[in-house]
PDB file of N, CA and C in Angstrom:
ATOM      1  N   MET U 291     -47.858  33.753  18.743  1.00 44.00           N
ATOM      2  CA  MET U 291     -47.905  32.969  19.854  1.00 44.00           C
ATOM      3  C   MET U 291     -48.894  32.204  20.332  1.00 44.00           C
ATOM      4  N   HIS U 292     -48.348  30.945  20.796  1.00 43.00           N
ATOM      5  CA  HIS U 292     -49.410  30.193  21.438  1.00 43.00           C
ATOM      6  C   HIS U 292     -49.101  29.987  22.892  1.00 43.00           C
ATOM      7  N   SER U 293     -50.396  30.398  23.607  1.00 46.00           N
ATOM      8  CA  SER U 293     -50.558  30.217  24.851  1.00 46.00           C
ATOM      9  C   SER U 293     -51.103  28.913  25.621  1.00 46.00           C
ATOM     10  N   THR U 294     -50.107  28.619  26.561  1.00 43.00           N
ATOM     11  CA  THR U 294     -50.784  27.441  27.208  1.00 43.00           C
ATOM     12  C   THR U 294     -51.809  27.260  28.451  1.00 43.00           C
ATOM     13  N   PRO U 295     -52.958  26.449  28.477  1.00 53.00           N
ATOM     14  CA  PRO U 295     -53.405  26.575  29.461  1.00 53.00           C
ATOM     15  C   PRO U 295     -52.993  26.590  30.920  1.00 53.00           C
ATOM     16  N   VAL U 296     -53.367  27.575  31.638  1.00 61.00           N
ATOM     17  CA  VAL U 296     -52.885  27.239  33.562  1.00 61.00           C
ATOM     18  C   VAL U 296     -53.557  26.446  33.824  1.00 61.00           C
ATOM     19  N   SER U 297     -53.308  25.839  34.985  1.00 82.00           N
ATOM     20  CA  SER U 297     -53.890  25.100  35.854  1.00 82.00           C
ATOM     21  C   SER U 297     -54.448  25.620  36.812  1.00 82.00           C
ATOM     22  N   LEU U 298     -55.615  26.109  37.385  1.00 92.00           N
ATOM     23  CA  LEU U 298     -56.011  26.479  38.598  1.00 92.00           C
ATOM     24  C   LEU U 298     -56.210  25.566  39.895  1.00 92.00           C
ATOM     25  N   ARG U 299     -56.167  25.980  40.810  1.00 93.00           N
ATOM     26  CA  ARG U 299     -56.161  24.887  41.942  1.00 93.00           C
ATOM     27  C   ARG U 299     -57.541  25.528  42.444  1.00 93.00           C
ATOM     28  N   LEU U 300     -58.538  24.696  41.500  1.00 95.00           N
ATOM     29  CA  LEU U 300     -60.057  24.824  42.063  1.00 95.00           C
ATOM     30  C   LEU U 300     -60.599  23.869  42.529  1.00 95.00           C
ATOM     31  N   TYR U 301     -61.307  23.851  43.974  1.00 96.00           N
ATOM     32  CA  TYR U 301     -61.917  22.638  44.355  1.00 96.00           C
ATOM     33  C   TYR U 301     -63.266  23.069  44.508  1.00 96.00           C
ATOM     34  N   PRO U 302     -64.303  21.666  44.664  1.00 96.00           N
ATOM     35  CA  PRO U 302     -65.487  21.728  45.066  1.00 96.00           C
ATOM     36  C   PRO U 302     -66.195  22.173  46.385  1.00 96.00           C
ATOM     37  N   THR U 303     -65.242  21.645  47.207  1.00 96.00           N
ATOM     38  CA  THR U 303     -65.778  22.346  48.296  1.00 96.00           C
ATOM     39  C   THR U 303     -64.552  22.748  49.344  1.00 96.00           C
ATOM     40  N   GLU U 304     -64.854  23.472  50.918  1.00 95.00           N
ATOM     41  CA  GLU U 304     -63.950  24.441  51.270  1.00 95.00           C
ATOM     42  C   GLU U 304     -63.400  23.026  52.003  1.00 95.00           C
ATOM     43  N   ALA U 305     -63.700  22.039  52.441  1.00 95.00           N
ATOM     44  CA  ALA U 305     -63.360  21.292  53.167  1.00 95.00           C
ATOM     45  C   ALA U 305     -61.896  20.650  52.110  1.00 95.00           C
ATOM     46  N   ALA U 306     -62.314  20.284  50.766  1.00 96.00           N
ATOM     47  CA  ALA U 306     -61.125  20.191  49.800  1.00 96.00           C
ATOM     48  C   ALA U 306     -60.175  20.921  49.868  1.00 96.00           C
ATOM     49  N   ALA U 307     -60.692  22.559  49.478  1.00 95.00           N
ATOM     50  CA  ALA U 307     -59.431  23.198  49.293  1.00 95.00           C
ATOM     51  C   ALA U 307     -58.394  23.343  50.616  1.00 95.00           C
ATOM     52  N   LYS U 308     -59.249  23.312  51.882  1.00 93.00           N
ATOM     53  CA  LYS U 308     -58.191  23.251  53.044  1.00 93.00           C
ATOM     54  C   LYS U 308     -57.437  21.946  53.007  1.00 93.00           C
ATOM     55  N   LYS U 309     -57.852  21.048  53.066  1.00 93.00           N
ATOM     56  CA  LYS U 309     -57.205  19.940  52.989  1.00 93.00           C
ATOM     57  C   LYS U 309     -55.606  20.100  52.041  1.00 93.00           C
ATOM     58  N   ALA U 310     -55.835  20.386  50.956  1.00 91.00           N
ATOM     59  CA  ALA U 310     -54.934  21.095  49.820  1.00 91.00           C
ATOM     60  C   ALA U 310     -54.186  21.682  50.452  1.00 91.00           C
ATOM     61  N   GLY U 311     -54.552  23.094  51.195  1.00 90.00           N
ATOM     62  CA  GLY U 311     -54.019  23.996  50.963  1.00 90.00           C
ATOM     63  C   GLY U 311     -53.113  23.737  52.525  1.00 90.00           C
ATOM     64  N   LEU U 312     -53.722  23.070  53.463  1.00 90.00           N
ATOM     65  CA  LEU U 312     -52.586  22.346  54.442  1.00 90.00           C
ATOM     66  C   LEU U 312     -51.435  21.300  54.014  1.00 90.00           C
ATOM     67  N   HIS U 313     -51.508  20.688  52.931  1.00 88.00           N
ATOM     68  CA  HIS U 313     -50.569  19.970  52.442  1.00 88.00           C
ATOM     69  C   HIS U 313     -49.436  21.100  51.626  1.00 88.00           C
ATOM     70  N   LEU U 314     -49.928  22.261  50.802  1.00 85.00           N
ATOM     71  CA  LEU U 314     -49.081  22.862  50.075  1.00 85.00           C
ATOM     72  C   LEU U 314     -48.512  23.604  50.609  1.00 85.00           C
ATOM     73  N   CYS U 315     -48.718  23.826  52.137  1.00 86.00           N
ATOM     74  CA  CYS U 315     -48.294  24.793  52.736  1.00 86.00           C
ATOM     75  C   CYS U 315     -47.185  23.886  54.029  1.00 86.00           C
ATOM     76  N   SER U 316     -47.404  22.866  54.011  1.00 83.00           N
ATOM     77  CA  SER U 316     -46.402  21.986  55.035  1.00 83.00           C
ATOM     78  C   SER U 316     -45.372  21.764  54.616  1.00 83.00           C
ATOM     79  N   PHE U 317     -44.479  21.461  55.476  1.00 74.00           N
ATOM     80  CA  PHE U 317     -42.835  21.008  55.431  1.00 74.00           C
ATOM     81  C   PHE U 317     -42.797  19.844  54.602  1.00 74.00           C
ATOM     82  N   SER U 318     -43.878  18.516  54.204  1.00 75.00           N
ATOM     83  CA  SER U 318     -43.762  17.712  53.276  1.00 75.00           C
ATOM     84  C   SER U 318     -44.545  18.020  52.126  1.00 75.00           C
ATOM     85  N   GLY U 319     -44.698  19.243  52.201  1.00 67.00           N
ATOM     86  CA  GLY U 319     -45.806  20.029  50.819  1.00 67.00           C
ATOM     87  C   GLY U 319     -44.708  20.610  50.131  1.00 67.00           C
ATOM     88  N   GLU U 320     -45.228  21.877  49.438  1.00 71.00           N
ATOM     89  CA  GLU U 320     -43.970  22.678  48.662  1.00 71.00           C
ATOM     90  C   GLU U 320     -43.774  23.647  49.326  1.00 71.00           C
ATOM     91  N   ARG U 321     -44.206  23.769  50.791  1.00 76.00           N
ATOM     92  CA  ARG U 321     -44.095  24.932  51.695  1.00 76.00           C
ATOM     93  C   ARG U 321     -44.629  26.795  50.715  1.00 76.00           C
ATOM     94  N   LEU U 322     -45.583  25.961  50.499  1.00 79.00           N
ATOM     95  CA  LEU U 322     -46.286  27.161  49.499  1.00 79.00           C
ATOM     96  C   LEU U 322     -47.468  28.380  50.465  1.00 79.00           C
ATOM     97  N   SER U 323     -47.044  29.095  50.585  1.00 86.00           N
ATOM     98  CA  SER U 323     -48.131  30.369  51.205  1.00 86.00           C
ATOM     99  C   SER U 323     -49.085  30.329  50.161  1.00 86.00           C
ATOM    100  N   THR U 324     -50.397  29.898  50.511  1.00 90.00           N
ATOM    101  CA  THR U 324     -51.719  30.237  49.479  1.00 90.00           C
ATOM    102  C   THR U 324     -52.774  31.122  50.327  1.00 90.00           C
ATOM    103  N   THR U 325     -53.593  31.505  49.530  1.00 93.00           N
ATOM    104  CA  THR U 325     -54.532  32.318  49.893  1.00 93.00           C
ATOM    105  C   THR U 325     -55.735  31.544  49.790  1.00 93.00           C
ATOM    106  N   LEU U 326     -56.982  31.307  50.632  1.00 94.00           N
ATOM    107  CA  LEU U 326     -58.058  30.841  49.893  1.00 94.00           C
ATOM    108  C   LEU U 326     -59.484  31.746  49.875  1.00 94.00           C
ATOM    109  N   TYR U 327     -59.855  31.239  48.854  1.00 95.00           N
ATOM    110  CA  TYR U 327     -61.196  32.401  48.071  1.00 95.00           C
ATOM    111  C   TYR U 327     -62.420  31.143  47.718  1.00 95.00           C
ATOM    112  N   ALA U 328     -63.421  32.215  47.851  1.00 96.00           N
ATOM    113  CA  ALA U 328     -64.391  31.509  47.453  1.00 96.00           C
ATOM    114  C   ALA U 328     -64.992  32.134  46.076  1.00 96.00           C
ATOM    115  N   LEU U 329     -65.372  31.547  45.389  1.00 96.00           N
ATOM    116  CA  LEU U 329     -65.652  32.270  43.916  1.00 96.00           C
ATOM    117  C   LEU U 329     -67.359  31.868  43.385  1.00 96.00           C
ATOM    118  N   LEU U 330     -68.148  32.603  43.418  1.00 96.00           N
ATOM    119  CA  LEU U 330     -69.590  32.246  43.026  1.00 96.00           C
ATOM    120  C   LEU U 330     -69.754  32.745  41.799  1.00 96.00           C
ATOM    121  N   PRO U 331     -69.654  31.579  41.052  1.00 96.00           N
ATOM    122  CA  PRO U 331     -70.329  32.238  39.651  1.00 96.00           C
ATOM    123  C   PRO U 331     -71.800  32.650  39.458  1.00 96.00           C
ATOM    124  N   ALA U 332     -72.145  33.386  38.526  1.00 94.00           N
ATOM    125  CA  ALA U 332     -73.122  34.318  38.627  1.00 94.00           C
ATOM    126  C   ALA U 332     -74.174  32.857  37.741  1.00 94.00           C
ATOM    127  N   GLY U 333     -75.341  32.801  38.765  1.00 94.00           N
ATOM    128  CA  GLY U 333     -76.328  31.925  38.754  1.00 94.00           C
ATOM    129  C   GLY U 333     -75.927  30.472  39.366  1.00 94.00           C
ATOM    130  N   GLU U 334     -75.326  30.682  39.838  1.00 94.00           N
ATOM    131  CA  GLU U 334     -74.840  29.201  40.580  1.00 94.00           C
ATOM    132  C   GLU U 334     -74.988  29.464  42.253  1.00 94.00           C
ATOM    133  N   LYS U 335     -75.456  28.399  42.634  1.00 95.00           N
ATOM    134  CA  LYS U 335     -75.856  28.605  44.232  1.00 95.00           C
ATOM    135  C   LYS U 335     -74.665  28.089  45.217  1.00 95.00           C
ATOM    136  N   LYS U 336     -74.005  27.532  44.511  1.00 95.00           N
ATOM    137  CA  LYS U 336     -72.392  26.872  45.324  1.00 95.00           C
ATOM    138  C   LYS U 336     -71.075  27.629  44.619  1.00 95.00           C
ATOM    139  N   PRO U 337     -70.565  27.881  46.033  1.00 96.00           N
ATOM    140  CA  PRO U 337     -69.330  28.348  45.534  1.00 96.00           C
ATOM    141  C   PRO U 337     -68.017  27.446  45.101  1.00 96.00           C
ATOM    142  N   THR U 338     -67.038  27.983  43.951  1.00 96.00           N
ATOM    143  CA  THR U 338     -66.065  27.184  43.902  1.00 96.00           C
ATOM    144  C   THR U 338     -65.241  27.396  44.384  1.00 96.00           C
ATOM    145  N   TYR U 339     -64.138  27.039  45.536  1.00 97.00           N
ATOM    146  CA  TYR U 339     -62.921  27.471  46.084  1.00 97.00           C
ATOM    147  C   TYR U 339     -61.668  27.473  45.298  1.00 97.00           C
ATOM    148  N   LEU U 340     -60.640  28.565  45.759  1.00 96.00           N
ATOM    149  CA  LEU U 340     -59.621  28.704  44.866  1.00 96.00           C
ATOM    150  C   LEU U 340     -58.600  28.709  45.768  1.00 96.00           C
ATOM    151  N   LEU U 341     -57.037  28.113  45.782  1.00 94.00           N
ATOM    152  CA  LEU U 341     -55.804  28.094  46.195  1.00 94.00           C
ATOM    153  C   LEU U 341     -55.079  28.977  45.528  1.00 94.00           C
ATOM    154  N   SER U 342     -54.642  30.118  45.715  1.00 92.00           N
ATOM    155  CA  SER U 342     -53.715  31.077  44.777  1.00 92.00           C
ATOM    156  C   SER U 342     -52.906  31.174  45.647  1.00 92.00           C
ATOM    157  N   SER U 343     -51.573  31.000  44.866  1.00 86.00           N
ATOM    158  CA  SER U 343     -50.098  31.447  45.540  1.00 86.00           C
ATOM    159  C   SER U 343     -49.722  32.428  45.805  1.00 86.00           C
ATOM    160  N   THR U 344     -50.467  33.633  45.162  1.00 81.00           N
ATOM    161  CA  THR U 344     -50.342  35.268  45.230  1.00 81.00           C
ATOM    162  C   THR U 344     -51.058  36.033  46.260  1.00 81.00           C
ATOM    163  N   TYR U 345     -50.683  37.017  46.885  1.00 76.00           N
ATOM    164  CA  TYR U 345     -51.790  37.457  47.697  1.00 76.00           C
ATOM    165  C   TYR U 345     -53.219  38.022  46.669  1.00 76.00           C
ATOM    166  N   ARG U 346     -53.278  38.811  45.486  1.00 85.00           N
ATOM    167  CA  ARG U 346     -53.767  39.163  44.434  1.00 85.00           C
ATOM    168  C   ARG U 346     -54.235  38.159  43.793  1.00 85.00           C
ATOM    169  N   LEU U 347     -55.183  38.049  42.602  1.00 92.00           N
ATOM    170  CA  LEU U 347     -55.570  36.959  41.852  1.00 92.00           C
ATOM    171  C   LEU U 347     -54.366  37.207  40.239  1.00 92.00           C
ATOM    172  N   THR U 348     -54.005  36.458  39.897  1.00 91.00           N
ATOM    173  CA  THR U 348     -53.618  36.175  39.561  1.00 91.00           C
ATOM    174  C   THR U 348     -54.142  36.468  37.763  1.00 91.00           C
ATOM    175  N   VAL U 349     -53.072  36.906  36.747  1.00 93.00           N
ATOM    176  CA  VAL U 349     -53.928  37.046  35.420  1.00 93.00           C
ATOM    177  C   VAL U 349     -54.975  35.932  34.972  1.00 93.00           C
ATOM    178  N   ALA U 350     -54.896  34.772  35.222  1.00 93.00           N
ATOM    179  CA  ALA U 350     -55.374  33.399  34.431  1.00 93.00           C
ATOM    180  C   ALA U 350     -56.439  33.137  35.430  1.00 93.00           C
ATOM    181  N   GLU U 351     -56.274  33.604  37.053  1.00 94.00           N
ATOM    182  CA  GLU U 351     -57.558  33.773  37.807  1.00 94.00           C
ATOM    183  C   GLU U 351     -58.251  34.769  37.724  1.00 94.00           C
ATOM    184  N   GLN U 352     -58.099  35.545  37.443  1.00 95.00           N
ATOM    185  CA  GLN U 352     -58.747  36.943  37.170  1.00 95.00           C
ATOM    186  C   GLN U 352     -59.749  36.888  35.888  1.00 95.00           C
ATOM    187  N   ARG U 353     -58.785  35.756  34.786  1.00 95.00           N
ATOM    188  CA  ARG U 353     -59.770  35.774  33.463  1.00 95.00           C
ATOM    189  C   ARG U 353     -60.828  34.729  34.027  1.00 95.00           C
ATOM    190  N   TRP U 354     -60.614  33.594  34.560  1.00 95.00           N
ATOM    191  CA  TRP U 354     -61.416  32.598  35.262  1.00 95.00           C
ATOM    192  C   TRP U 354     -62.556  33.608  35.648  1.00 95.00           C
ATOM    193  N   VAL U 355     -62.655  34.268  36.514  1.00 95.00           N
ATOM    194  CA  VAL U 355     -63.500  35.179  37.420  1.00 95.00           C
ATOM    195  C   VAL U 355     -64.092  35.752  36.294  1.00 95.00           C
ATOM    196  N   ALA U 356     -63.650  36.290  35.103  1.00 96.00           N
ATOM    197  CA  ALA U 356     -64.407  37.466  34.422  1.00 96.00           C
ATOM    198  C   ALA U 356     -65.176  36.458  33.562  1.00 96.00           C
ATOM    199  N   GLU U 357     -64.927  35.270  33.175  1.00 95.00           N
ATOM    200  CA  GLU U 357     -65.535  34.560  31.955  1.00 95.00           C
ATOM    201  C   GLU U 357     -66.822  33.619  32.962  1.00 95.00           C
ATOM    202  N   HIS U 358     -66.619  33.872  34.014  1.00 95.00           N
ATOM    203  CA  HIS U 358     -68.135  33.084  35.124  1.00 95.00           C
ATOM    204  C   HIS U 358     -68.689  34.002  35.658  1.00 95.00           C
ATOM    205  N   GLN U 359     -68.547  35.232  35.226  1.00 96.00           N
ATOM    206  CA  GLN U 359     -68.629  36.372  36.430  1.00 96.00           C
ATOM    207  C   GLN U 359     -69.310  36.208  37.840  1.00 96.00           C
ATOM    208  N   ALA U 360     -67.808  35.894  38.136  1.00 96.00           N
ATOM    209  CA  ALA U 360     -68.037  35.524  39.367  1.00 96.00           C
ATOM    210  C   ALA U 360     -67.840  36.365  40.590  1.00 96.00           C
ATOM    211  N   THR U 361     -68.608  36.385  41.700  1.00 95.00           N
ATOM    212  CA  THR U 361     -68.210  37.094  43.263  1.00 95.00           C
ATOM    213  C   THR U 361     -67.132  36.373  43.711  1.00 95.00           C
ATOM    214  N   VAL U 362     -66.114  37.140  44.156  1.00 95.00           N
ATOM    215  CA  VAL U 362     -64.539  36.655  44.670  1.00 95.00           C
ATOM    216  C   VAL U 362     -64.801  37.054  46.408  1.00 95.00           C
ATOM    217  N   THR U 363     -64.809  36.340  47.174  1.00 94.00           N
ATOM    218  CA  THR U 363     -64.555  36.712  48.788  1.00 94.00           C
ATOM    219  C   THR U 363     -63.306  35.292  49.581  1.00 94.00           C
ATOM    220  N   LYS U 364     -62.403  36.598  49.868  1.00 93.00           N
ATOM    221  CA  LYS U 364     -61.352  35.858  50.288  1.00 93.00           C
ATOM    222  C   LYS U 364     -61.653  35.616  51.440  1.00 93.00           C
ATOM    223  N   LEU U 365     -61.052  34.349  52.060  1.00 94.00           N
ATOM    224  CA  LEU U 365     -61.810  33.615  53.139  1.00 94.00           C
ATOM    225  C   LEU U 365     -60.557  33.534  54.328  1.00 94.00           C
ATOM    226  N   GLY U 366     -59.433  33.700  53.691  1.00 93.00           N
ATOM    227  CA  GLY U 366     -58.441  33.234  54.678  1.00 93.00           C
ATOM    228  C   GLY U 366     -56.942  33.224  54.047  1.00 93.00           C
ATOM    229  N   ARG U 367     -56.015  32.424  54.825  1.00 91.00           N
ATOM    230  CA  ARG U 367     -54.734  32.190  54.215  1.00 91.00           C
ATOM    231  C   ARG U 367     -53.986  30.789  54.958  1.00 91.00           C
ATOM    232  N   PHE U 368     -53.136  30.535  54.259  1.00 90.00           N
ATOM    233  CA  PHE U 368     -52.307  29.432  54.561  1.00 90.00           C
ATOM    234  C   PHE U 368     -50.510  29.747  54.429  1.00 90.00           C
ATOM    235  N   PRO U 369     -49.870  30.323  55.785  1.00 89.00           N
ATOM    236  CA  PRO U 369     -48.789  30.685  55.758  1.00 89.00           C
ATOM    237  C   PRO U 369     -47.733  29.552  55.726  1.00 89.00           C
ATOM    238  N   ALA U 370     -46.790  29.595  55.085  1.00 84.00           N
ATOM    239  CA  ALA U 370     -45.713  28.547  54.744  1.00 84.00           C
ATOM    240  C   ALA U 370     -45.567  28.125  56.109  1.00 84.00           C
ATOM    241  N   GLY U 371     -46.020  26.603  56.048  1.00 82.00           N
ATOM    242  CA  GLY U 371     -45.192  25.924  57.629  1.00 82.00           C
ATOM    243  C   GLY U 371     -46.465  26.024  58.567  1.00 82.00           C
ATOM    244  N   GLY U 372     -47.395  26.672  58.652  1.00 81.00           N
ATOM    245  CA  GLY U 372     -48.248  27.127  59.560  1.00 81.00           C
ATOM    246  C   GLY U 372     -49.441  26.354  59.413  1.00 81.00           C
ATOM    247  N   ASN U 373     -50.919  26.889  60.162  1.00 87.00           N
ATOM    248  CA  ASN U 373     -52.281  26.415  59.898  1.00 87.00           C
ATOM    249  C   ASN U 373     -52.948  27.546  59.570  1.00 87.00           C
ATOM    250  N   TYR U 374     -54.509  26.914  59.105  1.00 89.00           N
ATOM    251  CA  TYR U 374     -54.887  28.265  58.414  1.00 89.00           C
ATOM    252  C   TYR U 374     -55.212  29.146  59.106  1.00 89.00           C
ATOM    253  N   MET U 375     -55.380  30.208  58.798  1.00 90.00           N
ATOM    254  CA  MET U 375     -55.610  31.882  59.056  1.00 90.00           C
ATOM    255  C   MET U 375     -56.807  32.164  58.296  1.00 90.00           C
ATOM    256  N   PRO U 376     -58.000  31.883  59.075  1.00 91.00           N
ATOM    257  CA  PRO U 376     -59.300  32.855  58.817  1.00 91.00           C
ATOM    258  C   PRO U 376     -59.236  34.324  58.716  1.00 91.00           C
ATOM    259  N   LEU U 377     -59.736  34.879  57.458  1.00 85.00           N
ATOM    260  CA  LEU U 377     -59.333  36.385  57.150  1.00 85.00           C
ATOM    261  C   LEU U 377     -60.222  36.964  58.590  1.00 85.00           C
ATOM    262  N   GLN U 378     -59.726  37.616  59.432  1.00 75.00           N
ATOM    263  CA  GLN U 378     -60.518  38.473  60.276  1.00 75.00           C
ATOM    264  C   GLN U 378     -61.421  39.631  59.797  1.00 75.00           C
ATOM    265  N   THR U 379     -62.605  39.614  60.040  1.00 63.00           N
ATOM    266  CA  THR U 379     -63.480  40.985  59.304  1.00 63.00           C
ATOM    267  C   THR U 379     -64.265  41.646  60.558  1.00 63.00           C
ATOM    268  N   ASN U 380     -64.119  41.288  61.273  1.00 60.00           N
ATOM    269  CA  ASN U 380     -64.728  41.903  62.572  1.00 60.00           C
ATOM    270  C   ASN U 380     -63.722  42.616  63.715  1.00 60.00           C
ATOM    271  N   MET U 381     -62.543  42.983  62.965  1.00 55.00           N
ATOM    272  CA  MET U 381     -61.421  43.716  63.990  1.00 55.00           C
ATOM    273  C   MET U 381     -62.096  44.907  64.584  1.00 55.00           C
ATOM    274  N   LEU U 382     -61.604  45.113  66.087  1.00 57.00           N
ATOM    275  CA  LEU U 382     -61.810  46.092  66.959  1.00 57.00           C
ATOM    276  C   LEU U 382     -60.791  46.835  67.109  1.00 57.00           C
ATOM    277  N   ARG U 383     -60.836  48.348  66.875  1.00 57.00           N
ATOM    278  CA  ARG U 383     -59.654  49.226  66.964  1.00 57.00           C
ATOM    279  C   ARG U 383     -59.822  49.989  68.355  1.00 57.00           C
ATOM    280  N   ARG U 384     -58.904  50.222  68.529  1.00 55.00           N
ATOM    281  CA  ARG U 384     -59.208  50.973  69.880  1.00 55.00           C
ATOM    282  C   ARG U 384     -58.228  51.750  69.928  1.00 55.00           C
ATOM    283  N   LYS U 385     -58.478  53.144  70.433  1.00 54.00           N
ATOM    284  CA  LYS U 385     -57.345  54.473  70.876  1.00 54.00           C
ATOM    285  C   LYS U 385     -56.808  54.031  72.107  1.00 54.00           C
ATOM    286  N   SER U 386     -55.580  54.138  72.445  1.00 52.00           N
ATOM    287  CA  SER U 386     -54.574  53.964  73.245  1.00 52.00           C
ATOM    288  C   SER U 386     -54.809  55.218  74.188  1.00 52.00           C
ATOM    289  N   ALA U 387     -54.787  54.111  75.560  1.00 52.00           N
ATOM    290  CA  ALA U 387     -55.088  55.426  76.658  1.00 52.00           C
ATOM    291  C   ALA U 387     -53.873  56.611  76.865  1.00 52.00           C
ATOM    292  N   LEU U 388     -52.999  56.349  76.437  1.00 53.00           N
ATOM    293  CA  LEU U 388     -51.975  56.603  76.669  1.00 53.00           C
ATOM    294  C   LEU U 388     -51.881  57.907  75.402  1.00 53.00           C
ATOM    295  N   GLY U 389     -52.711  57.877  74.588  1.00 49.00           N
ATOM    296  CA  GLY U 389     -52.688  58.368  73.397  1.00 49.00           C
ATOM    297  C   GLY U 389     -52.363  59.896  73.261  1.00 49.00           C
TER     298      GLY U 389
END
């Protein structure tokens, strides 16, 4: 069985990844909902940025992470037809006063 290489949406800078993400999710693009990840390979100082069309990494994306022994950080997402939404890391939960 012969496998064909899968092209990943990898970008050298966060700005380039966000620009591509905005185009992919726009009405003129593919209207594709994407998630933005920072991948930091072992021994590197600068991360590589990945746009994934799935909420969890695909098998090919997981393989790239394993081959490069990279640390994965989810940064945010681009909903279809929308703008970039950063991941909310400091969400506060309050108990309802009526509770």
